[in-house]
Amino acid sequence: MSGANITPASSGALIDGTPKTANGDQIPTEGAAATAPPPTKDINTYLRRSVHDLLSLKGRTIVITGGARGLGLAFAFAVAEVGGDVAIIDALDTPHEHFYTLEKDYGIKVKLYNIVADFGRIDGLVTAAGICPDEPFLQRAPESVAKCFAVNTLGTYYSAQLAAAQMVKQEPTDFNRKGGSIVFIASIAAHVASKGQTTSDYCSSKGAVVSLAKALGVELAGTGIRVNSISPGYMLTDMTLDLCNRMPWLADIMNNEPPMRRMGDRADLKTPIVYLLSDASAYHTSDDLLITGGIHAGRLM
């Protein structure tokens, strides 16, 4: 009905008691809507698919950028625990020691760098690669800003483009009928400034990632590809632990600023990432999940 020229009733728009547009097209009424054909999809599907089945990634290949350590490595374990194969892309020459236990512990395929050649397909992508330079805005050099956006924003953009191009040309399977799922790792810094840190380029680069997820979720919906982002709050990783050891005052902020009065653990992100990659989120796209301990809604210090 968008753009229809509806003639007022006083101009004779009611013909045989039925509202009409100026072109004579019938305007749907409440009664007409009630007689519309029922949806063709079986409304009882929810009775046959268990939560366990919906969250399974068995048979699917999930690509994780920045997956050799930190949050990316935690995501790799989460995928493996629900049966998914893991393909990791990372700039590290030597991954974290835990990386080597994935294949042995979970009986799934794990590869570093090689993807389609080793797995044959891509069913999901997680972009966890990123850098967070800390330097005052007025002192920031153009080269530093460009590098931050190259890794955090352009790296995310082109990783998604390559993965989506592979997803759209794949044949449907029993475990993935069409498309796939792309999950960008953004940050609470995309929503609020980081107290105690001067990370203007990081904040803006992650804000771009959140916007990109919303735009691509709409653009790619017709292909069956869903795109979402996760914005973690302060998370306890090897990197943040080292940072807090060097700057104890920053540890105080990260532990006491969130309403839940603690930093997040990588385990707090395992279920959300599986949810977004799996059929459990089949009707969920163009969204940003904030896993922040409440800091996005209000700070306690």
PDB file of C-alpha atoms in Angstrom, residues 1 12 18 46 64 82 136 140 159 163 178 186 193 229 241 252 257 268 283 296:
ATOM      1  CA  MET A   1       0.000   0.000   0.000  1.00  0.00           C
ATOM      2  CA  GLY A  12     -17.046   8.029  -3.527  1.00  0.00           C
ATOM      3  CA  THR A  18     -15.717  -1.865   0.060  1.00  0.00           C
ATOM      4  CA  TYR A  46       9.007 -26.227  17.546  1.00  0.00           C
ATOM      5  CA  ILE A  64      37.301 -17.645  13.148  1.00  0.00           C
ATOM      6  CA  VAL A  82      28.745 -28.408  19.894  1.00  0.00           C
ATOM      7  CA  PRO A 136      45.401  10.513  23.235  1.00  0.00           C
ATOM      8  CA  ARG A 140      47.316  10.200  17.269  1.00  0.00           C
ATOM      9  CA  SER A 159      36.423 -11.269   5.739  1.00  0.00           C
ATOM     10  CA  ALA A 163      32.874 -15.763   3.483  1.00  0.00           C
ATOM     11  CA  LYS A 178      20.845 -22.248   2.729  1.00  0.00           C
ATOM     12  CA  ALA A 186      32.425  -5.480  18.238  1.00  0.00           C
ATOM     13  CA  ALA A 193      33.585   5.676  25.881  1.00  0.00           C
ATOM     14  CA  SER A 229      27.457  -8.610  16.145  1.00  0.00           C
ATOM     15  CA  LEU A 241      45.217  -9.571  32.642  1.00  0.00           C
ATOM     16  CA  ASP A 252      39.694  -1.382  39.587  1.00  0.00           C
ATOM     17  CA  GLU A 257      32.310  -0.057  36.918  1.00  0.00           C
ATOM     18  CA  ASP A 268      30.150 -15.722  29.329  1.00  0.00           C
ATOM     19  CA  TYR A 283      15.087 -15.603  12.847  1.00  0.00           C
ATOM     20  CA  HIS A 296      25.843  -0.243  28.525  1.00  0.00           C
TER      21      HIS A 296
END
